[in-house]
Amino acid sequence: MAVAGGSATWVQIEQRVDQICADVFQTASEVLKSVEHLGFVNLLSEPKPNAEDKMLRVKVVESVFTAIIGYFEQNDKHDLVQKMLNAKQQILHLEMLIYAVKSKDIDESNRLVELLEKQRHI
């Protein structure tokens, strides 16, 4: 993340991490709204973008989180590490929810929706 004349400041990096994590949580909120409006049965068959498309969008971001988390740990930016770990956990819960819906496991789907709802308010 370069800026004119040099590297990004930690403030700029923190702002970008906040935005990335907000995007992940927004995607989770969109999926939860779809569950509320469509139920589990129709979650994966709703008009595009469906839940799987939304997951693909956040999976791209999640794929680089591990390396970035390591960098933040080395630079003692533990607040940023915590934010990114929360976002990664949210992505994992979304993946598990989509798998549970595909498997028609209503109990697991309900459990994961409850987890996502709680995490959204943290």
Coordinates of N, CA and C in Angstrom, one line a residue, residues 4 6 9-10 14 20 32 38 40-41 45-49 70 72 74 76 81-82 91 93 98 102 115 120:
A4 N 1.9 8.5 -2.2 CA 2.8 9.4 -2.9 C 4.0 9.8 -2.0
G6 N 6.2 7.7 -0.7 CA 6.7 6.7 0.3 C 5.7 5.6 0.6
T9 N 1.5 4.9 6.0 CA 1.6 5.0 7.5 C 0.8 3.9 8.1
W10 N 1.1 3.7 9.4 CA 0.3 2.7 10.2 C -1.1 3.1 10.2
E14 N -4.1 0.8 9.2 CA -5.2 0.5 10.1 C -6.5 0.8 9.5
I20 N -11.3 -3.6 5.1 CA -11.4 -4.9 4.6 C -12.2 -5.8 5.6
L32 N -26.7 -13.4 6.0 CA -27.7 -13.6 7.1 C -29.1 -13.0 6.7
L38 N -35.1 -15.6 2.8 CA -35.3 -16.8 1.9 C -35.4 -18.1 2.6
F40 N -33.2 -21.3 4.6 CA -32.1 -22.1 4.1 C -32.3 -22.8 2.8
V41 N -33.6 -23.2 2.5 CA -33.9 -23.9 1.3 C -33.5 -23.1 0.1
S45 N -30.1 -20.7 -4.1 CA -30.7 -20.6 -5.4 C -31.2 -19.2 -5.7
E46 N -31.0 -18.3 -4.8 CA -31.4 -16.9 -5.0 C -30.8 -16.3 -6.3
P47 N -31.3 -15.3 -6.8 CA -30.7 -14.6 -8.0 C -29.3 -14.2 -7.7
K48 N -28.5 -14.1 -8.7 CA -27.1 -13.7 -8.5 C -27.0 -12.2 -7.9
P49 N -26.1 -11.9 -7.1 CA -25.1 -12.8 -6.5 C -25.6 -13.6 -5.4
G70 N 1.0 -12.4 9.8 CA 2.4 -12.6 10.3 C 3.2 -11.3 10.3
F72 N 2.0 -8.2 10.6 CA 1.5 -7.4 11.7 C 2.0 -7.9 13.0
Q74 N 4.9 -9.4 13.6 CA 6.3 -9.0 13.7 C 6.4 -7.5 14.0
D76 N 4.4 -5.9 16.0 CA 3.6 -5.6 17.2 C 2.3 -4.8 17.0
V81 N -4.0 -7.6 14.2 CA -4.0 -9.1 14.1 C -5.4 -9.6 14.6
Q82 N -5.8 -9.0 15.7 CA -7.1 -9.4 16.3 C -8.3 -9.2 15.3
I91 N -15.3 -15.6 8.0 CA -15.3 -16.3 6.7 C -15.4 -17.8 6.9
H93 N -16.9 -19.4 9.3 CA -18.3 -19.6 9.7 C -19.2 -19.5 8.4
I98 N -22.6 -22.4 4.4 CA -22.9 -22.8 3.0 C -22.8 -24.3 2.9
K102 N -25.9 -26.7 2.0 CA -25.9 -27.7 0.8 C -26.1 -29.1 1.3
L115 N -24.1 -18.2 15.6 CA -22.7 -17.7 15.7 C -22.4 -16.5 14.9
R120 N -21.2 -10.8 14.6 CA -21.5 -9.5 13.9 C -21.7 -8.4 14.9

